[in-house]
PDB file of C-alpha atoms in Angstrom:
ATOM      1  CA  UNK A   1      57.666  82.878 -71.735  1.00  0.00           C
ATOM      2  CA  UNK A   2      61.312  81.817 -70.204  1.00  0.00           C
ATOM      3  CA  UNK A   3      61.569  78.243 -68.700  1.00  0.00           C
ATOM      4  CA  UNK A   4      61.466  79.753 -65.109  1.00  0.00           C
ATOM      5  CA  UNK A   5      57.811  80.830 -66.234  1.00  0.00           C
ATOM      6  CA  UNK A   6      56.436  77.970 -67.449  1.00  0.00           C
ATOM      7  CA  UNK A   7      53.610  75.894 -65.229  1.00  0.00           C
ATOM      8  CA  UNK A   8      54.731  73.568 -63.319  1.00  0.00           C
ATOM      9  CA  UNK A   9      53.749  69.989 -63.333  1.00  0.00           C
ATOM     10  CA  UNK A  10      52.642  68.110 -60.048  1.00  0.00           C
ATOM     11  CA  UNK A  11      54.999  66.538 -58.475  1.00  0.00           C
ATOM     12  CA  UNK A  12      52.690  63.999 -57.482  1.00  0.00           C
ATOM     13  CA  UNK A  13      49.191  62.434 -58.800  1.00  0.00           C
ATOM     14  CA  UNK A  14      45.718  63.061 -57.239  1.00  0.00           C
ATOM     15  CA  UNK A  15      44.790  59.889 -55.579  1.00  0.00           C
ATOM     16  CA  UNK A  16      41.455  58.710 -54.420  1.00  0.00           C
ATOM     17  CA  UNK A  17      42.631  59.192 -50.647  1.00  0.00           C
ATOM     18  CA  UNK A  18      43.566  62.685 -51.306  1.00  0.00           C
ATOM     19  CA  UNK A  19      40.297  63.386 -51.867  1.00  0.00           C
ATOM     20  CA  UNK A  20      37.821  61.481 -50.875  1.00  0.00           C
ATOM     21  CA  UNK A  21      37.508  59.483 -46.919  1.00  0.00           C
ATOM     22  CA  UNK A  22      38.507  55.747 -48.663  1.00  0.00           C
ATOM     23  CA  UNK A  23      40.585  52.968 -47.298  1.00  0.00           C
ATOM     24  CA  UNK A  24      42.786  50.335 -48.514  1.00  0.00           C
ATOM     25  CA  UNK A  25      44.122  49.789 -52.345  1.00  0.00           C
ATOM     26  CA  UNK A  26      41.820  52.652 -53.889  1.00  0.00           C
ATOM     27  CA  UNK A  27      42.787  55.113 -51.483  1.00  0.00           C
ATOM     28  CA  UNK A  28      46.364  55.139 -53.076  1.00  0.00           C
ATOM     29  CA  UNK A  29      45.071  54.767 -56.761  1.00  0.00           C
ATOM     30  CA  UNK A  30      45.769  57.843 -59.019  1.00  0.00           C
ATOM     31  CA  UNK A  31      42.373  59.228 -60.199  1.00  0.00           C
ATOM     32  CA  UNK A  32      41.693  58.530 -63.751  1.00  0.00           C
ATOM     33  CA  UNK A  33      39.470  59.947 -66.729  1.00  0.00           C
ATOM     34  CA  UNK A  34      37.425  56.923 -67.522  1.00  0.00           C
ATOM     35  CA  UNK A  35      36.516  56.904 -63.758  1.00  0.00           C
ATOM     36  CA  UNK A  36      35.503  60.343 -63.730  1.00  0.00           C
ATOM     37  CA  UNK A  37      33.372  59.392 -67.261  1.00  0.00           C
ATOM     38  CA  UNK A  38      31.698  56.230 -65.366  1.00  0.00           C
ATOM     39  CA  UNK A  39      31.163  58.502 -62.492  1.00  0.00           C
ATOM     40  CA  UNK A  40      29.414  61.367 -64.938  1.00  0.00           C
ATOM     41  CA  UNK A  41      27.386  58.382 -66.605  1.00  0.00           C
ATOM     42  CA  UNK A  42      26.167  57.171 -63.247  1.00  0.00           C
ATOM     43  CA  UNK A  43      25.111  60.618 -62.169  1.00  0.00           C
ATOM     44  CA  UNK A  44      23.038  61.538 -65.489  1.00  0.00           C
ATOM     45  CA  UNK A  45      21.386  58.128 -65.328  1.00  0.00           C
ATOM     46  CA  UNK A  46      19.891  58.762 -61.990  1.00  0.00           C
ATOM     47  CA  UNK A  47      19.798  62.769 -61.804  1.00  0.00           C
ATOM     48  CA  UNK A  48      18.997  63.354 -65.723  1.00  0.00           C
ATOM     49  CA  UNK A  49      22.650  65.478 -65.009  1.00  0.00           C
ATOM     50  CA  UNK A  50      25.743  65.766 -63.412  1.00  0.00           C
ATOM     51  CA  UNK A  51      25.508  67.516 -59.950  1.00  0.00           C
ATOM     52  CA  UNK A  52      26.876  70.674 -59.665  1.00  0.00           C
ATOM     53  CA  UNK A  53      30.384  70.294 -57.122  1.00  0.00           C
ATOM     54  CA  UNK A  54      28.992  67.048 -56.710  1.00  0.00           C
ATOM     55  CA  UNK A  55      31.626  63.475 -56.766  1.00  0.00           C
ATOM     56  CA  UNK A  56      31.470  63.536 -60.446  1.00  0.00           C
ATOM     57  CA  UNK A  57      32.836  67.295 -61.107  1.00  0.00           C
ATOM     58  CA  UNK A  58      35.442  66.332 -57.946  1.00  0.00           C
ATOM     59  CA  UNK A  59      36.417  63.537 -59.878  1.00  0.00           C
ATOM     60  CA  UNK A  60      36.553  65.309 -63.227  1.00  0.00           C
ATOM     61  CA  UNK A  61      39.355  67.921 -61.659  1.00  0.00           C
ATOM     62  CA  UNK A  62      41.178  65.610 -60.026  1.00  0.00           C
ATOM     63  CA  UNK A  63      41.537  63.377 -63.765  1.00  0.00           C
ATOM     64  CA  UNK A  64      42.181  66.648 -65.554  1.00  0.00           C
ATOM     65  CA  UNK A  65      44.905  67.316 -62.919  1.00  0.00           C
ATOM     66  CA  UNK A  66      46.213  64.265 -63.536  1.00  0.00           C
ATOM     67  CA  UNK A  67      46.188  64.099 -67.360  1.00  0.00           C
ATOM     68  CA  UNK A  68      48.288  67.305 -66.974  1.00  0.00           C
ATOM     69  CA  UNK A  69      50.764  66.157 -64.686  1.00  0.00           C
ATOM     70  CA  UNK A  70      51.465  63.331 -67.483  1.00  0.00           C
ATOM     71  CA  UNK A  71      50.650  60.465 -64.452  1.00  0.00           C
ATOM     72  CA  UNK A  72      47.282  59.263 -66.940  1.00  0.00           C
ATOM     73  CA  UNK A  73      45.823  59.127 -70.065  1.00  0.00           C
ATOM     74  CA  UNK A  74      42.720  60.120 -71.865  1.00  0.00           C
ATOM     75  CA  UNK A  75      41.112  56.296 -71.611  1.00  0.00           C
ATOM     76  CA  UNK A  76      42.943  55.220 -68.428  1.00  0.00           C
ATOM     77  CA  UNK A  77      40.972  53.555 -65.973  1.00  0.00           C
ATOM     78  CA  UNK A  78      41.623  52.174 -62.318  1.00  0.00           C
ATOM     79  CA  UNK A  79      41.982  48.781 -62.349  1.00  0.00           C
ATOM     80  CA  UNK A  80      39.282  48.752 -59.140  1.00  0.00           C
ATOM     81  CA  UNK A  81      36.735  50.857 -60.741  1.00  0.00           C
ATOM     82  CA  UNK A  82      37.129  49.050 -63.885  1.00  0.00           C
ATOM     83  CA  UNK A  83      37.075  45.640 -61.949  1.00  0.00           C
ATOM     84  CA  UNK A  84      34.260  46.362 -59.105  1.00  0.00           C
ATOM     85  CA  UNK A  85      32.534  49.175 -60.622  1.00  0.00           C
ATOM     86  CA  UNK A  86      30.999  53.067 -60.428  1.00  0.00           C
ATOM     87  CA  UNK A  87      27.656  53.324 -59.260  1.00  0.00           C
ATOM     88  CA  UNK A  88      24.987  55.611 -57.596  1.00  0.00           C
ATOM     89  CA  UNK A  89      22.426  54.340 -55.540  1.00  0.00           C
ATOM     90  CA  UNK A  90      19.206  55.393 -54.062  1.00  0.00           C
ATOM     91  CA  UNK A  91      17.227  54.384 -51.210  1.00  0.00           C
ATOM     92  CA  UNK A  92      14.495  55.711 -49.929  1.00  0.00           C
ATOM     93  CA  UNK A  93      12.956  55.822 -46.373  1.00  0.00           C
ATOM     94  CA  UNK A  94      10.117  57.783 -44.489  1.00  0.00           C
ATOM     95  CA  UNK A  95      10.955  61.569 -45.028  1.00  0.00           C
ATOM     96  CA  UNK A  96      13.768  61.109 -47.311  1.00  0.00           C
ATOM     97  CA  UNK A  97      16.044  59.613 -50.302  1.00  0.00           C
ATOM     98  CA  UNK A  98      19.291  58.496 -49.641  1.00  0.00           C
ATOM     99  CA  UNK A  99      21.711  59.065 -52.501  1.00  0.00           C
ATOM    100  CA  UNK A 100      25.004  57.552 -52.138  1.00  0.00           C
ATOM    101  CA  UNK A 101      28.024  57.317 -54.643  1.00  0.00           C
ATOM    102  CA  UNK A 102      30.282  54.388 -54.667  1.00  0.00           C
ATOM    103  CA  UNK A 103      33.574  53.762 -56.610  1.00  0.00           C
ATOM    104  CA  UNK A 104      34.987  49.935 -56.112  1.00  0.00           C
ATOM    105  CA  UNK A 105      32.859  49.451 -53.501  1.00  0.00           C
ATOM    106  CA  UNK A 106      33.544  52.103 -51.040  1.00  0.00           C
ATOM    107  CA  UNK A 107      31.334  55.340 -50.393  1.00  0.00           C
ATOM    108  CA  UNK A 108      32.535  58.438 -52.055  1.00  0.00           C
ATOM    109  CA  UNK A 109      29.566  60.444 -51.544  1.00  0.00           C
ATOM    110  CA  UNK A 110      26.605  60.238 -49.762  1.00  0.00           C
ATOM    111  CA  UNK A 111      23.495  62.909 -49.465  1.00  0.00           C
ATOM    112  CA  UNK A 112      19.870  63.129 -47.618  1.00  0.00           C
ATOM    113  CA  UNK A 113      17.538  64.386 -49.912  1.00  0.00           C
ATOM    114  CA  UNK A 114      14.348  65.297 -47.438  1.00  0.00           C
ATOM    115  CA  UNK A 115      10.863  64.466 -49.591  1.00  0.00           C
ATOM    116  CA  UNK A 116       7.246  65.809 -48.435  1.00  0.00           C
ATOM    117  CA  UNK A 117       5.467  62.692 -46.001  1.00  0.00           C
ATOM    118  CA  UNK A 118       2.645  61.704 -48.564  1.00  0.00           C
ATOM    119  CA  UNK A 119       1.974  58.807 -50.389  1.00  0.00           C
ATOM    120  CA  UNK A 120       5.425  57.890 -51.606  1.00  0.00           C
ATOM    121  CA  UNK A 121       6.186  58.047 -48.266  1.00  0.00           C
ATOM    122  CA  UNK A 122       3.687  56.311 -46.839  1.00  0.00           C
ATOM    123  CA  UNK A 123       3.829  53.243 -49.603  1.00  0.00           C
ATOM    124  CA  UNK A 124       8.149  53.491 -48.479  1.00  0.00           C
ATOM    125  CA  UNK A 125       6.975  53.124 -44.661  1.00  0.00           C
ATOM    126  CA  UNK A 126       4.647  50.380 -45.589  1.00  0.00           C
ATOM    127  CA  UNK A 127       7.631  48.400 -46.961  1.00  0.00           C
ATOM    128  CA  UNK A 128      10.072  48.987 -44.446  1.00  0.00           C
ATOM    129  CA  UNK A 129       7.345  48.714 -41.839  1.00  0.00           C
ATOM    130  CA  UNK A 130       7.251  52.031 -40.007  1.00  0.00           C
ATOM    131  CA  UNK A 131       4.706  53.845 -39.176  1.00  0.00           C
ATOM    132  CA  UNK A 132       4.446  57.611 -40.029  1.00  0.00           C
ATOM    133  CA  UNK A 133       3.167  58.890 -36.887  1.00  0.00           C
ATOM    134  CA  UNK A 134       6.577  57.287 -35.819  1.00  0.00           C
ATOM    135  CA  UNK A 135       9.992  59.457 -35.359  1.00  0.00           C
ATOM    136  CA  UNK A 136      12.851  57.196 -36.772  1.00  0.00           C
ATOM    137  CA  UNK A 137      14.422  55.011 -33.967  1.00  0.00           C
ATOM    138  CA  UNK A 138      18.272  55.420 -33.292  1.00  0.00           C
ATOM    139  CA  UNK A 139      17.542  50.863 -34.205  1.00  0.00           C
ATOM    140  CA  UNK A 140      16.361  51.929 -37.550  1.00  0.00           C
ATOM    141  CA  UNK A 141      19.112  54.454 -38.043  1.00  0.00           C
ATOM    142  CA  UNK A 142      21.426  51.978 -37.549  1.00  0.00           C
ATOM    143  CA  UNK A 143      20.028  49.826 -39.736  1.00  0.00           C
ATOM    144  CA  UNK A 144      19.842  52.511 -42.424  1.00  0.00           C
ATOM    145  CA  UNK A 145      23.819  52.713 -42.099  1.00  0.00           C
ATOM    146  CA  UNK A 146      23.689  48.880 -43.135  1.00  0.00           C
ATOM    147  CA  UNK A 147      22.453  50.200 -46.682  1.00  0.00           C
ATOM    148  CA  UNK A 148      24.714  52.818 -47.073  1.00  0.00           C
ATOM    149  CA  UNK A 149      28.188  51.444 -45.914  1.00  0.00           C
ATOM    150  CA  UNK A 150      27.038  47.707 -44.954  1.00  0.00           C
ATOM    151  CA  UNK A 151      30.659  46.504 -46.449  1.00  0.00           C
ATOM    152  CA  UNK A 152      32.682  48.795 -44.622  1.00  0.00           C
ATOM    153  CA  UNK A 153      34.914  47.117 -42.362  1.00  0.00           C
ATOM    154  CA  UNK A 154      34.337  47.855 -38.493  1.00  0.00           C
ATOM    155  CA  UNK A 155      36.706  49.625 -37.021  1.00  0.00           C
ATOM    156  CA  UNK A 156      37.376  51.803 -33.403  1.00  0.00           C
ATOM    157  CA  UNK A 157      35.383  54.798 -34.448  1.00  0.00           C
ATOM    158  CA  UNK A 158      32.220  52.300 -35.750  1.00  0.00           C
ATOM    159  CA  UNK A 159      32.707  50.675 -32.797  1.00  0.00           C
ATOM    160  CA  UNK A 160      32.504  53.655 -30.744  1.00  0.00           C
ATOM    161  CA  UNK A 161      29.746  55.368 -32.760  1.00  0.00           C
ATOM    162  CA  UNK A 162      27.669  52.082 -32.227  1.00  0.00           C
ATOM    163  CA  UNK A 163      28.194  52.026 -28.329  1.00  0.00           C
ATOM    164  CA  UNK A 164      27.124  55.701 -28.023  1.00  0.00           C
ATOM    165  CA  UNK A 165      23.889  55.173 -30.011  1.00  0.00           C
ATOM    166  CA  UNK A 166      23.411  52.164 -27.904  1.00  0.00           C
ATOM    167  CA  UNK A 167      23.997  53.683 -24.654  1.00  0.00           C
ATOM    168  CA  UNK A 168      21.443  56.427 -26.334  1.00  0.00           C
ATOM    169  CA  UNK A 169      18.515  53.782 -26.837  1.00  0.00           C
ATOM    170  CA  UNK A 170      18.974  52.133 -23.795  1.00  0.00           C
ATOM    171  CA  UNK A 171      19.550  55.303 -21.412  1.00  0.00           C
ATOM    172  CA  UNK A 172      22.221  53.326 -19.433  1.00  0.00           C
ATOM    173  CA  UNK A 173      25.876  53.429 -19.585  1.00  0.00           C
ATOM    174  CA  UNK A 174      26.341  49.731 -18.965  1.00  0.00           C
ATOM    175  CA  UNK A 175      27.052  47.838 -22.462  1.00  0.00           C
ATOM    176  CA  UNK A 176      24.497  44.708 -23.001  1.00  0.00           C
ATOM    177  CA  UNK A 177      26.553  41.452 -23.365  1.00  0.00           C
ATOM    178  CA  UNK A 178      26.258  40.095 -27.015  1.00  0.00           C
ATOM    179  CA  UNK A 179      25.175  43.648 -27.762  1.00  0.00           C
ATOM    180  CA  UNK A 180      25.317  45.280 -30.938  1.00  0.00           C
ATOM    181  CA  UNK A 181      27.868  47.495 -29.028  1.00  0.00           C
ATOM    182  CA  UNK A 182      29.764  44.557 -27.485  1.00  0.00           C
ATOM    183  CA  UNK A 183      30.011  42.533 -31.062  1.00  0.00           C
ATOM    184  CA  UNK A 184      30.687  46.176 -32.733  1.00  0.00           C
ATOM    185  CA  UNK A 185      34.314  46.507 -30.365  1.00  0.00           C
ATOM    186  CA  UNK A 186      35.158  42.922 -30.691  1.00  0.00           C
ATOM    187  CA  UNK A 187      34.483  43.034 -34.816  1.00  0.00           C
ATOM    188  CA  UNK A 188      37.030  46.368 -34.313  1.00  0.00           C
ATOM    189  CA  UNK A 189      39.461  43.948 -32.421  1.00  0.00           C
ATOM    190  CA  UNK A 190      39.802  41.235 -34.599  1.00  0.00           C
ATOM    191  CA  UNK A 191      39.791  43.371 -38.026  1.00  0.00           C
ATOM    192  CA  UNK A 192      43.126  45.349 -36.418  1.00  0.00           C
ATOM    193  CA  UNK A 193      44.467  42.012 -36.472  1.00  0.00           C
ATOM    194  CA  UNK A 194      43.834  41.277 -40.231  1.00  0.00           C
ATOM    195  CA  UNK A 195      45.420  42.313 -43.239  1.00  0.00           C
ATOM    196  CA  UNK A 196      42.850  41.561 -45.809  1.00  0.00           C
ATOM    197  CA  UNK A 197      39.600  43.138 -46.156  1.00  0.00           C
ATOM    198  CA  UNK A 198      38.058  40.790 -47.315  1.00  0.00           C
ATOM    199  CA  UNK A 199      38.417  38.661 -43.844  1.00  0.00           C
ATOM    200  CA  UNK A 200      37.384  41.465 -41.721  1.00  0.00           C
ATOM    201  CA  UNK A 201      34.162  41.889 -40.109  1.00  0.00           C
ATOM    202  CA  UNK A 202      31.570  44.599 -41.856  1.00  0.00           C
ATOM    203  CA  UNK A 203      28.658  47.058 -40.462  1.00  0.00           C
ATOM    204  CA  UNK A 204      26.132  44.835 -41.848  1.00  0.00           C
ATOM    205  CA  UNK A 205      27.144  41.723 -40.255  1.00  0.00           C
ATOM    206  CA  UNK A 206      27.164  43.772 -36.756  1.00  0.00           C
ATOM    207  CA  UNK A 207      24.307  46.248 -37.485  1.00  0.00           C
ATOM    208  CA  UNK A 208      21.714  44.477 -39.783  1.00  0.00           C
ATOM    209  CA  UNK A 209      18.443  43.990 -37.523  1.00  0.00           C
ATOM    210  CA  UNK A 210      20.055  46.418 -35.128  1.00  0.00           C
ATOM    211  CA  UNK A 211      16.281  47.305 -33.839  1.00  0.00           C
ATOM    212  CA  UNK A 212      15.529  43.457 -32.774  1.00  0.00           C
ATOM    213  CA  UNK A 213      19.009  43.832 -30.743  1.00  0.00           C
ATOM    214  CA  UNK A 214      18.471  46.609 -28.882  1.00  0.00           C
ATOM    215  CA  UNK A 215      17.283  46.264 -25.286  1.00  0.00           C
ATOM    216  CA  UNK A 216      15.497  49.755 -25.789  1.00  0.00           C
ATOM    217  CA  UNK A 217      14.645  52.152 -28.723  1.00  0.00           C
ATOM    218  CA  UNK A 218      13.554  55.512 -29.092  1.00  0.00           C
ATOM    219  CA  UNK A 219      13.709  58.168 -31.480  1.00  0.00           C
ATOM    220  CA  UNK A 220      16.673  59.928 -32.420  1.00  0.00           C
ATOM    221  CA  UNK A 221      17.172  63.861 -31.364  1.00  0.00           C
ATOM    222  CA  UNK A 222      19.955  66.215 -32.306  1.00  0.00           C
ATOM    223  CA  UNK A 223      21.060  65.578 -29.037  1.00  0.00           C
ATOM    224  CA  UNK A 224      21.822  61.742 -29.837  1.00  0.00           C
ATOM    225  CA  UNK A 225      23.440  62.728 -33.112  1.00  0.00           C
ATOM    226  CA  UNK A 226      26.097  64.887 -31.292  1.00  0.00           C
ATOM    227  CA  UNK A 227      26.814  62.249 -29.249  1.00  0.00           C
ATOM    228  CA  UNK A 228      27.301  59.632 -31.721  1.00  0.00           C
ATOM    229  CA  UNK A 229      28.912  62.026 -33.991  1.00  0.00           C
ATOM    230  CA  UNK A 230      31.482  62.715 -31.098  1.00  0.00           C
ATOM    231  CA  UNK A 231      31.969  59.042 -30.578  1.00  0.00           C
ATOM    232  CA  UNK A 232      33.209  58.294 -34.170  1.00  0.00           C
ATOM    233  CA  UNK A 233      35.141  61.350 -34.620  1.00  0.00           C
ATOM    234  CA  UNK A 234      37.397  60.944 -31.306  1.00  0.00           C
ATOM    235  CA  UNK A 235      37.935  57.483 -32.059  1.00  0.00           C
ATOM    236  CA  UNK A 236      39.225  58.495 -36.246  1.00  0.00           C
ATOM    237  CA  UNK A 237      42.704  59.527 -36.449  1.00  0.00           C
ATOM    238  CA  UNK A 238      41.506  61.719 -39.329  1.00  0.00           C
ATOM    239  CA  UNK A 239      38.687  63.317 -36.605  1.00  0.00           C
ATOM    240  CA  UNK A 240      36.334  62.765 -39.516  1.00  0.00           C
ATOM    241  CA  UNK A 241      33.250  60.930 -39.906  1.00  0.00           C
ATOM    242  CA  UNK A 242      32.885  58.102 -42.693  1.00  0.00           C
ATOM    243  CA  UNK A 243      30.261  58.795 -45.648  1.00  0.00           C
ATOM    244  CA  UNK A 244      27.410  56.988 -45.069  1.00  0.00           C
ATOM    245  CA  UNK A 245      28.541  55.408 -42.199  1.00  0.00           C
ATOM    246  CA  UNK A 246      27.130  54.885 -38.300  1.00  0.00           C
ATOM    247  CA  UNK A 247      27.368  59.018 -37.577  1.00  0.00           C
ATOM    248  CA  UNK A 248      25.876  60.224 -40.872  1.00  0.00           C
ATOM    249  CA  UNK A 249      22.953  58.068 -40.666  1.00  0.00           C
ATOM    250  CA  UNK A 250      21.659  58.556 -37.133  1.00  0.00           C
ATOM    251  CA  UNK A 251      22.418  62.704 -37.922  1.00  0.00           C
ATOM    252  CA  UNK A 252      19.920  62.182 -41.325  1.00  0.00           C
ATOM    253  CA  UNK A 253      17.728  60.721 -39.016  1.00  0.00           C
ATOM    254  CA  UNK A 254      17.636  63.679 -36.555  1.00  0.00           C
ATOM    255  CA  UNK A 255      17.249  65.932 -38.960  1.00  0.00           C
ATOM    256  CA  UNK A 256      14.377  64.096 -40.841  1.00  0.00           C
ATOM    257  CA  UNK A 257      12.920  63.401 -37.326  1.00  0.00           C
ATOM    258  CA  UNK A 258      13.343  67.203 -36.530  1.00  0.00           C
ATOM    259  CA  UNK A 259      12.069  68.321 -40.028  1.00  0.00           C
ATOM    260  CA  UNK A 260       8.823  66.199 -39.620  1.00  0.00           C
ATOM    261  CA  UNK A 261       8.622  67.858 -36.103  1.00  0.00           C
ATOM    262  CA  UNK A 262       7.512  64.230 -34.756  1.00  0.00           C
TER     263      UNK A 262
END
């Protein structure tokens, strides 16, 4: 094969950003084997496997990628996945289990897996203290969103997400003073004015008890998904929707809600 034939190498690394909807210092780290190993660990421990096109197998291309492109090694880890961690985590509430895939602390990966309403559900609605004969509230899909991306910094399209599922529950346009809605655009002012993450204001510090804040609840349609799902994606320069985040979790709830036809 003549030099002109050979494969070319990439000019440039796979990096977390490139691939997955993350923010700050791992969005610009190169994607490394040992991540993609921690990843596959994480999976197997909780699925018995590795899913199929799921974060893990994304992961896995973007390392071998990388490895042939010369940018890593086999071994090579990110310093934040080393540092903070890989992890998969489940929740469960009424209707369904929550699956969500974190490296360093940010979502990577986040699923609704809808289970039949019997007795694990009714024990998980128990502990959470719904009732089954109850839809899911656009308050307790908030709330959800607190377990899911709860350290996720607020920003516009949270902020705008949050006002539209407020606006939702209440069934007025006008925006409650010391609202969730009103401290959700406020935590989205002050964390454009700072730097470090670890100063800015997060979901769960504006969302958790979200259903004890709201002036009026009700249960979330398709309908109020759109809406909210409009909300964050006009307000994201990316027009996407963060994993896990405000959008996702009131849409889960709509379709659990819809699914239990209650």
């Amino acid at each position: 094969m003549s030099q002109q034939e050979q494969p070319r190498r990439p000019q440039e690394p796979v990096k977390y950003g490139d691939v997955f909807e993350v923010s700050g210092e791992l969005a610009d780290k190169t994607v490394a084997p040992e991540d993609a190993n921690m990843m596959q660990a994480a999976e197997t421990r909780v699925f018995g496997h590795t899913q199929k096109g799921g974060t893990a197998a994304v992961m896995q291309s973007a390392a071998t990628a990388n490895k042939r492109g010369g940018f890593v090694q086999q071994g090579d880890a990110t310093d934040v996945a080393a540092e903070h961690g890989v992890t998969v985590a489940q929740t469960d509430v009424p209707g369904a289990r929550v699956t969500t895939e974190f490296v360093g602390g940010q979502v990577v990966g986040q699923f609704v897996e809808p289970m039949p309403v019997g007795t694990t559900a009714a024990t998980d609605a128990e502990t959470l203290g719904l009732n089954l004969q109850s839809a899911i509230t656009i308050g307790e899909a908030l709330e959800a969103a607190v377990q899911t991306a709860g350290n996720k910094p607020v920003d516009q399209s949270d902020a705008a997400a949050i006002q539209a599922a407020e606006v939702r529950a209440s069934g007025t346009s006008v925006i409650a003073p010391g609202g969730i809605a009103a401290s959700a655009q406020s935590a989205a002012i002050h964390n454009a004015t700072v730097d470090r993450d670890e100063e800015k204001i997060k979901l769960v510090d504006v969302l958790a008890g979200a259903t004890g804040k709201l002036r009026a609840d009700k249960a979330v349609t398709r309908q109020d998904a759109e809406g909210v799902v409009s909300a964050e994606l006009r307000n994201n320069p990316n027009l996407t929707t963060h994993p896990g985040g405000v959008a996702a979790s009131v849409t889960a709830a709509a379709r659990l809600n819809e699914k239990a036809d209650i």
